CSV table of C-alpha atoms and ligand atoms in Angstrom, one decimal:
chain,number,residue,atom,x,y,z
A,1,MET,CA,8.1,23.2,5.4
A,2,GLU,CA,7.7,19.4,6.0
A,3,PRO,CA,4.1,18.5,5.7
A,4,PHE,CA,4.3,15.3,7.7
A,5,ALA,CA,4.5,15.5,11.5
A,6,TYR,CA,5.6,12.7,13.7
A,7,ASN,CA,2.9,12.5,16.4
A,8,HIS,CA,3.2,8.9,17.2
A,9,GLN,CA,5.7,6.1,16.5
A,10,SER,CA,3.2,4.4,14.2
A,11,TYR,CA,2.2,7.2,11.9
A,12,PHE,CA,2.9,10.6,10.4
A,13,SER,CA,0.1,13.1,10.1
A,14,ILE,CA,-0.5,16.0,7.6
A,15,ASN,CA,-0.8,18.4,10.5
A,16,ASN,CA,-1.3,21.6,8.6
A,17,TRP,CA,-4.3,20.2,6.7
A,18,MET,CA,-5.8,18.6,9.9
A,19,GLU,CA,-5.5,21.9,11.7
A,20,GLN,CA,-7.1,23.8,8.8
A,21,TYR,CA,-9.9,21.4,8.1
A,22,PRO,CA,-11.5,20.1,11.3
A,23,GLY,CA,-12.7,16.5,11.0
A,24,LEU,CA,-10.0,15.5,8.5
A,25,ALA,CA,-7.7,12.5,9.2
A,26,ALA,CA,-4.7,12.3,6.8
A,27,GLY,CA,-1.4,10.6,7.1
A,28,ILE,CA,0.8,7.6,6.5
A,29,THR,CA,1.9,4.8,8.8
A,30,THR,CA,5.5,3.8,9.7
A,31,LYS,CA,6.8,0.3,10.3
A,32,LYS,CA,6.9,0.8,14.1
A,33,GLY,CA,4.5,-0.9,16.5
A,34,GLY,CA,2.2,-3.7,15.4
A,35,SER,CA,2.4,-7.4,15.6
A,36,SER,CA,3.9,-8.6,12.3
A,37,THR,CA,7.2,-10.5,12.5
A,38,GLY,CA,10.2,-11.4,10.3
A,39,VAL,CA,10.6,-9.2,7.2
A,40,TYR,CA,7.2,-7.6,7.9
A,41,GLU,CA,8.2,-6.4,11.4
A,42,GLY,CA,6.2,-4.8,12.9
A,43,PHE,CA,3.3,-2.5,11.4
A,44,ASN,CA,2.8,-4.1,8.0
A,45,MET,CA,-0.5,-3.0,6.4
A,46,GLY,CA,-0.3,-5.0,3.2
A,47,PHE,CA,-2.4,-8.2,2.7
A,48,HIS,CA,-0.7,-9.3,-0.5
A,49,VAL,CA,2.9,-9.5,0.6
A,50,GLY,CA,3.0,-12.9,2.3
A,51,ASP,CA,2.4,-11.8,5.9
A,52,GLN,CA,-0.1,-13.5,8.2
A,53,LEU,CA,-3.7,-12.3,7.7
A,54,GLU,CA,-4.3,-12.1,11.4
A,55,ALA,CA,-1.3,-9.9,12.0
A,56,VAL,CA,-2.3,-7.5,9.2
A,57,CYS,CA,-5.9,-7.3,10.5
A,58,SER,CA,-4.6,-6.7,14.0
A,59,ASN,CA,-2.3,-3.9,12.8
A,60,ARG,CA,-5.2,-2.4,10.9
A,61,ASN,CA,-7.4,-2.5,13.9
A,62,HIS,CA,-4.6,-0.9,15.9
A,63,LEU,CA,-4.4,2.0,13.5
A,64,ALA,CA,-8.2,2.3,13.5
A,65,ASN,CA,-8.0,2.8,17.2
A,66,LEU,CA,-5.1,5.2,17.1
A,67,ILE,CA,-6.6,7.5,14.5
A,68,GLN,CA,-10.2,6.9,15.7
A,69,PHE,CA,-11.5,5.8,12.3
A,70,PRO,CA,-13.3,2.4,12.5
A,71,LEU,CA,-12.0,-0.3,10.2
A,72,LYS,CA,-15.5,-1.0,8.7
A,73,ALA,CA,-15.3,2.6,7.3
A,74,TRP,CA,-12.1,2.0,5.3
A,75,VAL,CA,-11.8,1.2,1.6
A,76,GLY,CA,-8.7,-0.3,-0.1
A,77,GLY,CA,-7.6,-1.2,-3.6
A,78,GLU,CA,-5.9,-4.1,-5.4
A,79,GLN,CA,-3.2,-1.7,-6.6
A,80,THR,CA,-1.8,-2.6,-10.1
A,81,HIS,CA,0.3,0.4,-11.1
A,82,ASP,CA,-2.5,1.5,-13.4
A,83,THR,CA,-4.4,4.7,-13.3
A,84,LEU,CA,-8.0,3.7,-12.6
A,85,ILE,CA,-9.5,6.1,-10.0
A,86,ARG,CA,-12.9,5.4,-8.4
A,87,LYS,CA,-15.4,7.7,-6.7
A,88,ILE,CA,-16.3,6.1,-3.3
A,89,THR,CA,-19.6,6.4,-1.5
A,90,LYS,CA,-20.8,5.1,1.9
A,91,ALA,CA,-22.2,1.9,0.1
A,92,ASP,CA,-18.5,0.9,-0.5
A,93,ARG,CA,-17.4,1.1,3.1
A,94,GLY,CA,-15.4,-1.8,4.4
A,95,LYS,CA,-14.3,-3.1,0.9
A,96,GLY,CA,-10.6,-4.0,1.2
A,97,SER,CA,-10.5,-3.1,4.8
A,98,ASP,CA,-10.1,-6.6,6.3
A,99,SER,CA,-9.3,-8.8,3.3
A,100,TYR,CA,-7.6,-8.4,0.0
A,101,ASP,CA,-10.3,-10.4,-1.8
A,102,ARG,CA,-12.8,-7.6,-1.4
A,103,ALA,CA,-10.5,-4.8,-2.3
A,104,PHE,CA,-11.4,-2.8,-5.4
A,105,LYS,CA,-9.9,-4.6,-8.4
A,106,GLY,CA,-7.2,-2.8,-10.4
A,107,THR,CA,-7.7,0.4,-8.6
A,108,ASP,CA,-4.9,2.9,-7.7
A,109,GLY,CA,-6.9,6.0,-6.7
A,110,PHE,CA,-10.0,6.9,-4.8
A,111,TYR,CA,-11.9,10.1,-4.1
A,112,THR,CA,-15.0,11.0,-2.1
A,113,ASN,CA,-16.9,14.0,-0.7
A,114,GLU,CA,-18.7,12.0,1.9
A,115,GLU,CA,-18.0,11.7,5.6
A,116,GLY,CA,-17.2,8.5,7.4
A,117,ILE,CA,-15.1,7.0,4.7
A,118,LEU,CA,-11.3,6.4,5.0
A,119,LEU,CA,-9.5,6.1,1.7
A,120,THR,CA,-6.5,3.8,2.1
A,121,LEU,CA,-3.6,2.7,-0.2
A,122,CYS,CA,-0.4,0.7,0.4
A,123,TYR,CA,3.2,1.7,-0.3
A,124,ALA,CA,6.8,0.7,-0.1
A,125,ASP,CA,8.7,3.3,-2.2
A,126,CYS,CA,5.9,4.4,-4.6
A,127,VAL,CA,4.6,8.0,-4.2
A,128,PRO,CA,1.5,8.6,-2.1
A,129,LEU,CA,-0.5,11.5,-3.4
A,130,PHE,CA,-3.1,13.2,-1.1
A,131,PHE,CA,-5.7,15.6,-2.6
A,132,ILE,CA,-8.2,18.0,-1.1
A,133,SER,CA,-10.5,20.7,-2.3
A,134,PRO,CA,-11.8,22.1,1.0
A,135,ASN,CA,-14.6,24.2,-0.5
A,136,HIS,CA,-16.1,21.1,-2.1
A,137,ARG,CA,-15.3,18.7,0.8
A,138,MET,CA,-13.6,16.6,-1.8
A,139,ILE,CA,-10.7,14.4,-0.8
A,140,GLY,CA,-8.6,11.9,-2.8
A,141,ALA,CA,-5.6,9.5,-2.7
A,142,ALA,CA,-3.5,8.0,-5.5
A,143,HIS,CA,-0.7,5.5,-5.7
A,144,ALA,CA,2.0,6.6,-8.1
A,145,GLY,CA,5.0,4.3,-8.8
A,146,TRP,CA,6.9,5.1,-11.9
A,147,LYS,CA,4.2,3.6,-14.2
A,148,GLY,CA,1.3,5.4,-12.5
A,149,THR,CA,3.4,8.6,-12.5
A,150,VAL,CA,4.3,8.5,-16.2
A,151,ASN,CA,0.7,7.5,-17.1
A,152,GLU,CA,-0.2,10.7,-15.1
A,153,ILE,CA,-2.5,9.4,-12.4
A,154,ALA,CA,-2.0,12.8,-10.8
A,155,ARG,CA,-3.5,14.6,-13.8
A,156,LYS,CA,-6.3,12.0,-14.0
A,157,MET,CA,-7.4,12.9,-10.5
A,158,VAL,CA,-7.5,16.6,-11.4
A,159,ASP,CA,-9.5,15.6,-14.5
A,160,LYS,CA,-12.0,13.5,-12.5
A,161,TRP,CA,-12.5,16.4,-10.1
A,162,GLY,CA,-13.0,18.7,-13.1
A,163,GLU,CA,-16.0,16.6,-14.0
A,164,GLU,CA,-17.3,17.5,-10.5
A,165,GLY,CA,-16.9,21.2,-11.2
A,166,ILE,CA,-13.7,21.6,-9.3
A,167,LEU,CA,-11.0,23.9,-10.8
A,168,PRO,CA,-7.3,23.0,-10.7
A,169,ASN,CA,-6.6,26.1,-8.6
A,170,GLN,CA,-9.0,24.8,-5.9
A,171,ILE,CA,-7.1,21.6,-5.5
A,172,PHE,CA,-4.3,21.2,-2.9
A,173,VAL,CA,-1.9,18.3,-3.0
A,174,VAL,CA,0.6,16.7,-0.6
A,175,ILE,CA,3.3,14.4,-2.1
A,176,GLY,CA,4.2,11.9,0.6
A,177,PRO,CA,7.0,9.6,1.9
A,178,SER,CA,8.5,7.6,-1.0
A,179,ILE,CA,11.9,6.8,-2.6
A,180,CYS,CA,14.1,9.8,-3.0
A,181,GLU,CA,16.1,10.7,-6.1
A,182,LYS,CA,19.4,9.5,-4.5
A,183,CYS,CA,17.9,6.0,-3.8
A,184,TYR,CA,16.0,5.6,-7.1
A,185,ILE,CA,18.3,4.6,-9.9
A,186,VAL,CA,16.5,3.6,-13.2
A,187,ASN,CA,17.4,2.6,-16.7
A,188,ASP,CA,16.7,3.9,-20.2
A,189,TYR,CA,13.5,2.0,-20.4
A,190,VAL,CA,12.0,4.0,-17.6
A,191,ILE,CA,13.5,7.3,-18.7
A,192,ASN,CA,12.0,7.0,-22.2
A,193,PHE,CA,8.5,7.0,-20.6
A,194,VAL,CA,9.5,9.8,-18.3
A,195,GLU,CA,10.7,11.9,-21.3
A,196,ASN,CA,7.3,11.4,-23.0
A,197,THR,CA,5.7,13.3,-20.1
A,198,LEU,CA,8.3,16.1,-20.2
A,199,VAL,CA,7.5,17.8,-23.5
A,200,ASP,CA,8.1,21.5,-23.0
A,201,VAL,CA,9.6,20.9,-19.5
A,202,GLU,CA,13.0,22.6,-19.1
A,203,LYS,CA,14.2,21.4,-15.8
A,204,LYS,CA,14.3,17.6,-15.9
A,205,PRO,CA,13.5,15.6,-12.7
A,206,TYR,CA,16.4,13.2,-13.3
A,207,ASN,CA,20.2,13.2,-13.6
A,208,THR,CA,22.4,10.9,-15.6
A,209,ILE,CA,24.8,9.0,-13.4
A,210,GLU,CA,26.5,7.0,-16.1
A,211,GLU,CA,25.5,5.6,-19.5
A,212,GLY,CA,22.0,4.1,-19.1
A,213,GLN,CA,21.8,4.9,-15.3
A,214,TYR,CA,19.7,7.7,-14.0
A,215,SER,CA,18.7,9.1,-10.7
A,216,LEU,CA,15.0,9.9,-10.9
A,217,ASP,CA,13.0,12.2,-8.6
A,218,LEU,CA,9.5,10.7,-8.9
A,219,ARG,CA,8.1,13.2,-6.4
A,220,GLU,CA,9.3,16.1,-8.5
A,221,LEU,CA,7.9,14.4,-11.6
A,222,ASN,CA,4.5,14.2,-10.0
A,223,LYS,CA,4.8,17.9,-9.1
A,224,ILE,CA,5.6,18.7,-12.7
A,225,ILE,CA,2.5,16.8,-13.9
A,226,LEU,CA,0.3,18.5,-11.4
A,227,LEU,CA,1.6,21.9,-12.5
A,228,LYS,CA,1.0,21.0,-16.1
A,229,ALA,CA,-2.6,20.1,-15.1
A,230,GLY,CA,-3.0,23.6,-13.7
A,231,VAL,CA,-2.6,23.0,-9.9
A,232,PRO,CA,-0.7,26.2,-8.7
A,233,GLU,CA,2.7,25.6,-7.2
A,234,LYS,CA,1.7,27.2,-3.9
A,235,ASN,CA,-1.0,24.5,-3.5
A,236,ILE,CA,1.6,21.6,-3.7
A,237,GLN,CA,3.6,20.4,-0.7
A,238,ILE,CA,6.4,17.8,-1.0
A,239,THR,CA,7.8,15.7,1.9
A,240,LYS,CA,11.6,15.2,2.4
A,241,LEU,CA,11.0,11.8,4.0
A,242,CYS,CA,12.5,8.9,2.0
A,243,SER,CA,11.2,5.3,2.4
A,244,SER,CA,14.6,3.9,1.5
A,245,CYS,CA,16.9,6.4,3.4
A,246,ASP,CA,14.7,6.3,6.6
A,247,GLN,CA,15.2,2.6,7.4
A,248,SER,CA,14.0,2.8,10.9
A,249,GLU,CA,10.7,4.4,9.9
A,250,PHE,CA,9.7,2.8,6.6
A,251,PHE,CA,9.5,-0.3,4.5
A,252,SER,CA,11.3,0.0,1.1
A,253,HIS,CA,10.7,-2.5,-1.7
A,254,ARG,CA,14.1,-1.6,-3.3
A,255,ARG,CA,16.2,-1.5,-0.1
A,256,ASP,CA,14.6,-4.7,1.3
A,257,GLN,CA,14.9,-6.5,-2.1
A,258,GLY,CA,11.2,-7.1,-2.5
A,259,LYS,CA,10.7,-8.9,0.8
A,260,THR,CA,9.1,-6.3,3.0
A,261,GLY,CA,5.9,-4.9,4.4
A,262,ARG,CA,3.7,-1.9,3.4
A,263,MET,CA,2.9,1.5,4.8
A,264,LEU,CA,-0.7,2.7,4.6
A,265,SER,CA,-1.7,6.2,3.4
A,266,TYR,CA,-5.1,7.3,4.6
A,267,ILE,CA,-7.4,10.3,4.2
A,268,GLY,CA,-11.0,10.7,5.4
A,269,TRP,CA,-13.5,13.0,6.9
A,270,LYS,CA,-14.7,11.8,10.3
A,271,GLU,CA,-18.4,11.4,10.7
A,272,THR,CA,-19.9,14.4,12.5
A,273,SER,CA,-22.7,13.6,15.0
A,274,GLU,CA,-26.0,14.8,13.6
B,1,ZN,ZN1,16.5,8.0,-0.2
């Protein structure tokens, strides 16, 4: 079953999680709505792509209103395709929400068990990973392009949560909209790194198209890494939405030849009134 539901032109929600876990906001934006123009038309969420700062802030404020999660409660990262994951507390709120300068440096993953914090990351083909351990109120997000994937940012989140006393079988993961295997052609350089993560794996997540050209399923590779880390298959949901195929919905770095906007993944517990 597709985990992402289209409730509004500007975002998809992880409805089955939001229904099961009251107070949770989780989803990813589309490119529709918003005030960005040109190659960033219209709902660009990325500060670092050359768009006007005012347009990006206006788009972010618009999403904050739509999902009812104030911008001052968001955190964002300066994503560098590494695997640094940070635990976030209320003291961090607002960092990276309205400017790139104050985003967490070199950070591609976040987690928290506190309310009133929205963990956000930007994408245009890379794989958004959403994590939850409902019994521990723990939530997380990670940005996995091919580098983050082969360096196993997915497993690193499971390890971080292990330090918090959370077992892999208590972790649920949604693998979100990103480039599909048909759209993602890579070379031997990438496949060599992929192979290093596939020791003892029988069914490969790529196919050879011709000499030195491979069709790579990054979402499946993240699933394989999560399974190896001990997350049960029944806890993992994968989308069928492709950032490159679905041109009307998503920005795609590959399809748009590098000049494009960014979608925003988000996950957070809304603040309950005390
Ligand atoms: Zn595709």
